[in-house]
Amino acid sequence: MTFAAVDVIRTKRDGGVLSDAAIDWVVDAYTKGVVADEQMSALAMAILLRGMTPAEIARWTAAMIASGERLDLSAVDRPTADKHSTGGVGDKITLPLTPLVAACGVAVPQLSGRGLGHTGGTLDKLESIPGWRAQLDNAEFIAQLRDVGAVICAAGEGLAPADRKLYALRDVTGTVEAIPLIASSIMSKKIAEGTGALVLDVKVGSGAFMKSLDDARELARTMVDLGTAHGVRTVALLTDMSTPLGLAVGNAVEVEESVAVLAGGGPADVVELTLALAREMLDAAGRPDADPAAALADGRAMDAWRAMVRAQGGDPDAKLATARETHTVTAEADGFVAAVDAYAIGVAAWRLGAGRARKEDPVSAAAGVVLHRRPGDPVRAGEPLYELRTDDPARFAPALEAAAGAVSVTDVAPAVRPLVIDRLA
Ligand code: URA
């Protein structure tokens, strides 16, 4: 069936419901270049302003999946489970989590992305390991999943091409923030990847896409329902992203912190979230009795990490890049750290060179921010709060401007905020 794009746009503009046939047509026609960018921009804006019914979102997601290939992981002789985070500051959880879950007998097909703006990207972090390769073809992806049980790599061109095109358009037309479009974008890629189970880490707070709990809950509900409807066992945790995760924000520094977790140490919040997500993944994959804490403590997770890095050409023993220049910010008064604002620290790390403003920009492996204190920690005047790292000292001034006021110190210790706020299944 053929439609006029302008009629589809008008229907949504006026608050109507798009038919299944109209959705199938517009997604397919846009992928093939029949519907122009300016028409899809108008439709995306109408969707942002008018919303979509659950049935429309389900059909839109199915049409995005149908725009490309769907991977078949049946050659993998273990259950599969993946995790998706909606993105945050210092969110390196995929790095320890993927080998940890693999060490517990569940294969993890983790197709990841690069950072944009103040949030980091898993592939950028891993590329700070000398030799590590993000691009695998489908045969390599499946072979590594079968042999090592853990893969983190870039999504191939054939997976949900409609989303690739639409996401780039949304990025430049102010239409990223529509819940139907975010949910269908994320879930089309995860469903097409072929995973049997999926755990969503939906972030909420200053450093997240979703600043309010209500929005985060609506996004989580929408994605869980989409996954379930497509036969993927899907669970979501809503987790706090008002403070960066762990102490390290950047690329090589986040790899180092992840390796510390795999060695049985690392910051308590990173360990807590890694274990919480691992338990959910193992449970959703039908292995509720597996003990991820034991696999972390006895070195099995570290062995899986080393095998995973080596399988993609990386040297797990290589020395990682360190920044040529550092600048430390100290406390002006005695007290307790009341808050560390994730967004401000994320922007500072980005300005130091850890992130990119445009998709094609390079990132610095060595740049980033290392926190010396987290919320609740006592501090005395003159002691370090955080440290900025970069190879280019001209970047300190804009980074300091971004981070100004990010860390507040008060006389009384603040109440502890829970890291895991809610769970939806
Ligand atoms: N990540 C995605 O993959 N898509 C979105 O729309 C937002 C975040």
XYZ file of C-alpha atoms and ligand atoms in Angstrom:
433
model
C 0.000 0.000 0.000
C 1.286 3.467 -0.843
C 0.527 6.629 1.118
C 1.303 10.287 0.658
C 3.846 11.235 3.322
C 2.075 14.520 3.894
C -1.155 12.700 4.834
C 0.708 10.557 7.380
C 2.268 13.708 8.840
C -1.111 15.515 8.971
C -2.776 12.570 10.722
C -0.221 12.629 13.522
C -0.047 16.422 13.608
C -3.792 16.518 14.276
C -3.557 13.934 17.056
C -4.786 10.945 15.061
C -3.666 7.334 15.250
C -1.518 5.966 12.404
C -2.723 2.731 10.841
C -0.446 -0.314 10.734
C -0.203 0.033 6.963
C 0.769 3.714 7.205
C 3.496 2.933 9.767
C 4.902 0.046 7.715
C 4.938 2.218 4.630
C 6.498 5.342 6.141
C 9.330 3.468 7.922
C 10.138 1.437 4.812
C 9.846 4.410 2.451
C 12.075 6.542 4.677
C 14.738 3.803 4.852
C 14.716 3.605 1.038
C 14.891 7.388 0.622
C 11.367 7.710 -0.829
C 10.207 9.755 2.168
C 12.525 12.760 2.463
C 14.417 13.821 5.590
C 12.282 16.955 5.937
C 9.105 14.870 5.870
C 10.399 12.416 8.453
C 11.557 15.379 10.600
C 8.025 16.764 10.574
C 6.587 13.368 11.451
C 9.110 12.860 14.271
C 8.166 16.275 15.693
C 4.459 15.421 15.439
C 5.159 12.159 17.304
C 7.127 14.060 19.954
C 4.271 16.512 20.469
C 1.291 14.126 20.085
C 2.693 10.829 21.340
C 1.777 7.354 20.121
C -0.555 4.653 21.390
C 1.038 1.392 22.637
C -0.184 -0.306 19.444
C 1.454 2.361 17.257
C 4.753 2.034 19.167
C 4.672 -1.751 18.792
C 4.057 -1.499 15.044
C 6.700 1.216 14.594
C 9.239 -0.992 16.404
C 8.313 -4.013 14.276
C 8.731 -1.916 11.119
C 12.190 -0.762 12.259
C 13.218 -4.379 12.959
C 11.896 -5.402 9.533
C 14.039 -2.697 7.870
C 17.110 -4.918 8.337
C 18.317 -8.345 9.335
C 17.520 -10.234 12.523
C 20.486 -12.197 13.900
C 20.058 -15.892 14.586
C 21.972 -16.924 17.714
C 20.814 -20.549 17.652
C 24.436 -21.689 17.051
C 25.227 -20.525 20.601
C 24.706 -23.509 22.899
C 23.904 -21.410 25.981
C 21.079 -19.087 26.921
C 21.706 -15.461 25.963
C 21.073 -12.256 27.887
C 21.961 -8.669 27.115
C 21.832 -5.409 29.018
C 21.086 -1.942 27.739
C 21.688 1.252 29.658
C 19.978 4.443 28.575
C 23.306 6.176 29.197
C 24.967 8.092 31.950
C 28.180 9.530 33.331
C 30.842 7.064 34.466
C 28.594 4.218 33.330
C 31.187 1.553 32.619
C 28.997 -1.287 33.916
C 28.922 -3.154 30.569
C 32.686 -3.768 30.886
C 32.690 -5.873 34.080
C 29.100 -7.124 33.616
C 29.517 -8.819 30.214
C 32.378 -11.165 31.220
C 30.828 -11.699 34.668
C 27.557 -13.014 33.237
C 29.483 -15.080 30.666
C 31.503 -16.612 33.522
C 28.180 -17.714 35.055
C 27.194 -19.698 31.942
C 25.020 -17.206 30.029
C 26.314 -15.769 26.736
C 26.182 -11.973 26.361
C 25.754 -10.499 22.848
C 26.443 -6.877 23.626
C 26.101 -4.491 20.685
C 27.225 -1.116 21.974
C 27.541 2.434 20.815
C 29.818 5.417 20.999
C 29.425 8.401 23.262
C 27.739 11.579 22.161
C 27.598 14.742 24.241
C 28.092 14.369 27.985
C 27.507 10.592 28.127
C 30.319 8.177 27.377
C 30.252 5.257 24.951
C 31.305 1.697 25.716
C 33.184 1.308 22.426
C 35.195 4.492 23.046
C 36.218 3.146 26.441
C 37.287 -0.248 25.114
C 39.211 1.336 22.238
C 41.635 2.718 24.822
C 42.948 -0.879 25.070
C 45.755 -1.160 22.470
C 44.758 -3.388 19.550
C 41.103 -3.818 20.577
C 38.736 -3.952 17.595
C 35.095 -2.796 17.755
C 34.008 -3.972 14.284
C 33.153 -7.659 13.937
C 31.182 -9.217 11.104
C 28.180 -11.398 11.928
C 30.164 -14.645 11.613
C 32.893 -13.378 13.982
C 30.257 -12.098 16.401
C 28.486 -15.447 16.593
C 31.745 -17.452 16.742
C 33.039 -15.362 19.667
C 29.713 -15.640 21.437
C 29.893 -19.414 21.088
C 33.585 -19.769 22.017
C 34.110 -17.071 24.658
C 30.514 -16.382 25.686
C 31.047 -12.615 25.739
C 31.206 -10.031 22.939
C 31.061 -6.261 23.074
C 31.173 -4.754 19.595
C 29.606 -2.207 17.247
C 26.230 -3.022 15.692
C 26.613 -4.027 12.039
C 25.182 -1.910 9.231
C 22.476 -4.483 8.522
C 20.756 -4.171 11.910
C 17.728 -1.838 12.013
C 18.982 0.545 9.279
C 15.777 2.583 9.683
C 16.911 3.450 13.205
C 20.415 4.409 12.090
C 18.957 6.947 9.672
C 16.192 8.165 11.942
C 18.415 8.548 15.017
C 20.845 10.773 13.088
C 17.884 12.879 11.911
C 16.378 13.150 15.409
C 19.740 14.253 16.746
C 19.688 17.395 14.580
C 15.948 18.160 14.706
C 15.293 18.308 18.457
C 13.284 15.087 18.394
C 15.479 12.725 20.401
C 13.430 13.141 23.576
C 10.187 11.465 22.422
C 9.525 8.356 24.531
C 7.920 6.368 21.646
C 10.943 7.119 19.451
C 13.536 6.355 22.155
C 11.815 3.098 23.129
C 11.390 1.882 19.537
C 14.961 2.904 18.651
C 16.531 0.986 21.532
C 14.266 -2.047 21.361
C 14.406 -2.486 17.573
C 18.191 -2.937 17.810
C 18.047 -5.217 20.850
C 15.318 -7.435 19.400
C 17.060 -7.628 15.991
C 20.285 -8.663 17.761
C 18.565 -11.932 18.709
C 19.082 -11.993 22.482
C 16.791 -14.283 24.493
C 16.651 -12.042 27.563
C 17.237 -8.351 28.107
C 17.789 -6.247 31.208
C 17.303 -2.512 30.822
C 19.113 -0.070 33.067
C 16.952 3.032 32.775
C 18.829 5.938 34.273
C 17.155 8.844 36.008
C 18.718 12.078 37.222
C 20.798 15.027 36.010
C 23.279 12.888 34.053
C 20.560 10.853 32.298
C 18.292 11.373 29.299
C 15.319 11.095 31.632
C 15.496 13.735 34.351
C 12.246 12.785 36.084
C 11.231 9.490 37.663
C 7.825 9.566 35.934
C 9.431 9.846 32.481
C 11.972 7.118 33.290
C 9.187 4.837 34.479
C 7.137 5.459 31.328
C 10.159 4.727 29.119
C 10.953 1.558 31.086
C 7.342 0.335 30.935
C 7.182 0.964 27.176
C 10.434 -0.909 26.524
C 9.586 -3.858 28.786
C 6.238 -4.262 27.013
C 7.898 -4.082 23.575
C 10.495 -6.722 24.499
C 7.912 -9.031 26.034
C 5.630 -8.703 22.997
C 8.550 -9.838 20.789
C 9.315 -12.896 22.925
C 12.362 -11.411 24.696
C 12.239 -11.823 28.488
C 12.674 -8.180 29.474
C 13.149 -6.561 32.882
C 14.041 -2.957 33.730
C 15.799 -1.442 36.720
C 15.418 2.285 37.301
C 18.743 3.499 38.683
C 20.063 6.780 40.001
C 22.140 8.944 37.661
C 22.259 12.141 39.670
C 25.852 11.244 40.651
C 28.475 9.671 38.328
C 28.925 5.931 38.760
C 32.181 5.128 40.521
C 35.117 7.504 40.645
C 36.320 7.450 37.037
C 34.722 9.340 34.127
C 36.458 9.042 30.763
C 37.821 6.230 28.630
C 41.057 4.550 29.843
C 40.253 5.551 33.444
C 36.915 3.725 33.209
C 38.604 0.608 31.813
C 41.007 0.694 34.771
C 38.124 0.997 37.223
C 36.295 -1.895 35.532
C 39.393 -4.085 35.776
C 39.609 -3.193 39.481
C 36.019 -4.467 39.901
C 36.889 -7.672 38.023
C 39.880 -8.083 40.360
C 37.526 -8.061 43.343
C 37.895 -4.359 44.298
C 36.565 -1.143 42.781
C 34.033 1.397 44.039
C 31.080 -0.015 46.022
C 28.386 1.484 43.757
C 29.920 0.009 40.590
C 30.123 -3.413 42.264
C 26.544 -3.109 43.568
C 25.050 -2.220 40.180
C 27.153 -4.797 38.307
C 25.910 -7.544 40.646
C 22.288 -6.324 40.598
C 22.212 -6.343 36.782
C 24.062 -9.683 36.596
C 21.481 -11.301 38.887
C 18.649 -9.962 36.738
C 20.302 -11.179 33.524
C 20.985 -14.633 34.938
C 17.463 -14.889 36.283
C 15.892 -13.759 32.987
C 18.084 -16.275 31.120
C 16.864 -19.125 33.332
C 19.925 -19.378 35.621
C 18.595 -17.926 38.877
C 20.921 -20.084 41.000
C 24.179 -18.794 39.496
C 26.270 -16.770 41.955
C 27.862 -13.742 40.263
C 29.459 -12.524 43.513
C 31.419 -15.795 43.670
C 32.471 -15.479 39.998
C 33.773 -11.982 40.732
C 35.610 -13.081 43.879
C 37.272 -16.223 42.495
C 38.657 -14.708 39.276
C 36.338 -16.430 36.762
C 34.945 -13.078 35.628
C 38.478 -11.709 35.170
C 39.424 -14.763 33.087
C 36.376 -14.173 30.871
C 37.326 -10.477 30.503
C 40.844 -11.353 29.399
C 39.549 -13.909 26.889
C 36.997 -11.417 25.540
C 39.573 -8.625 25.099
C 42.087 -10.988 23.439
C 39.441 -12.399 21.069
C 39.010 -8.871 19.663
C 42.739 -8.224 19.244
C 43.259 -6.346 22.512
C 46.091 -6.865 24.975
C 44.575 -7.132 28.473
C 48.034 -6.502 30.000
C 48.854 -3.400 27.953
C 49.531 -0.162 29.772
C 46.714 2.279 29.074
C 47.174 5.919 28.091
C 47.719 8.415 30.893
C 47.143 12.150 30.543
C 50.111 14.479 30.263
C 48.454 17.187 32.374
C 46.349 17.064 35.544
C 44.573 19.715 37.585
C 43.173 19.009 41.045
C 40.209 20.872 42.562
C 40.218 21.001 46.368
C 37.595 21.656 49.047
C 37.314 25.203 50.380
C 35.882 24.167 53.756
C 35.589 21.176 56.071
C 32.389 19.141 55.827
C 30.717 16.324 53.924
C 30.235 16.017 50.188
C 26.491 16.585 49.738
C 26.262 16.052 45.959
C 28.384 15.455 42.861
C 26.375 16.527 39.837
C 26.601 13.897 37.111
C 25.734 16.244 34.251
C 28.355 18.856 35.196
C 31.083 16.222 35.611
C 30.050 14.587 32.320
C 30.322 17.899 30.474
C 33.713 18.581 32.089
C 35.039 15.160 30.956
C 33.681 15.804 27.477
C 35.396 19.217 27.306
C 38.664 17.620 28.440
C 38.484 15.453 25.306
C 36.872 12.235 26.601
C 33.692 12.772 24.574
C 32.689 14.121 21.192
C 30.412 16.886 19.954
C 29.849 15.305 16.527
C 29.688 11.619 15.622
C 32.857 11.796 13.533
C 35.053 13.519 16.159
C 37.923 11.507 17.704
C 38.071 11.006 21.482
C 41.078 11.077 23.779
C 41.791 7.815 25.606
C 43.606 9.589 28.435
C 41.218 12.495 29.160
C 38.650 12.446 31.927
C 37.719 13.287 35.493
C 38.652 11.240 38.545
C 36.618 11.890 41.672
C 38.421 11.795 45.013
C 35.237 12.095 47.060
C 31.695 10.807 46.584
C 28.455 12.014 48.214
C 28.554 11.302 51.933
C 32.352 11.336 52.189
C 33.939 13.654 54.779
C 36.454 16.192 53.464
C 38.724 18.821 55.009
C 39.569 22.197 53.477
C 42.435 21.821 51.011
C 41.847 18.112 50.377
C 41.146 17.018 46.769
C 37.557 16.745 45.513
C 38.315 15.746 41.923
C 41.044 15.745 39.351
C 40.856 16.789 35.697
C 43.049 14.942 33.186
C 43.917 15.909 29.609
C 46.779 16.054 27.127
C 45.822 19.620 26.200
C 46.066 22.182 29.058
C 43.936 24.678 27.064
C 40.997 22.414 27.890
C 41.218 22.993 31.655
C 39.468 26.387 31.642
C 36.282 25.241 29.805
C 36.214 22.019 31.841
C 36.549 23.949 35.116
C 33.744 26.239 34.017
C 31.511 23.194 33.387
C 32.425 21.573 36.705
C 32.048 24.757 38.799
C 29.600 24.000 41.590
C 29.337 20.306 40.636
C 30.536 19.215 44.066
C 28.821 20.763 47.072
C 30.127 20.474 50.639
C 27.840 20.874 53.676
C 28.197 20.620 57.451
C 26.033 17.536 57.859
C 26.288 14.216 56.083
C 23.555 13.887 53.401
C 21.007 11.056 53.405
C 22.193 8.095 51.306
C 20.296 7.817 47.994
C 19.438 4.300 46.835
C 21.180 3.314 43.609
C 18.442 0.956 42.420
C 15.183 2.900 42.624
C 12.654 0.493 41.143
C 12.219 -2.690 39.100
C 9.685 -3.310 36.336
C 8.947 -6.632 34.698
N 19.714 5.403 22.420
C 19.202 4.874 21.288
O 19.700 3.886 20.776
N 18.142 5.495 20.726
C 17.557 6.577 21.257
O 16.597 7.067 20.704
C 18.099 7.110 22.446
C 19.174 6.492 23.013
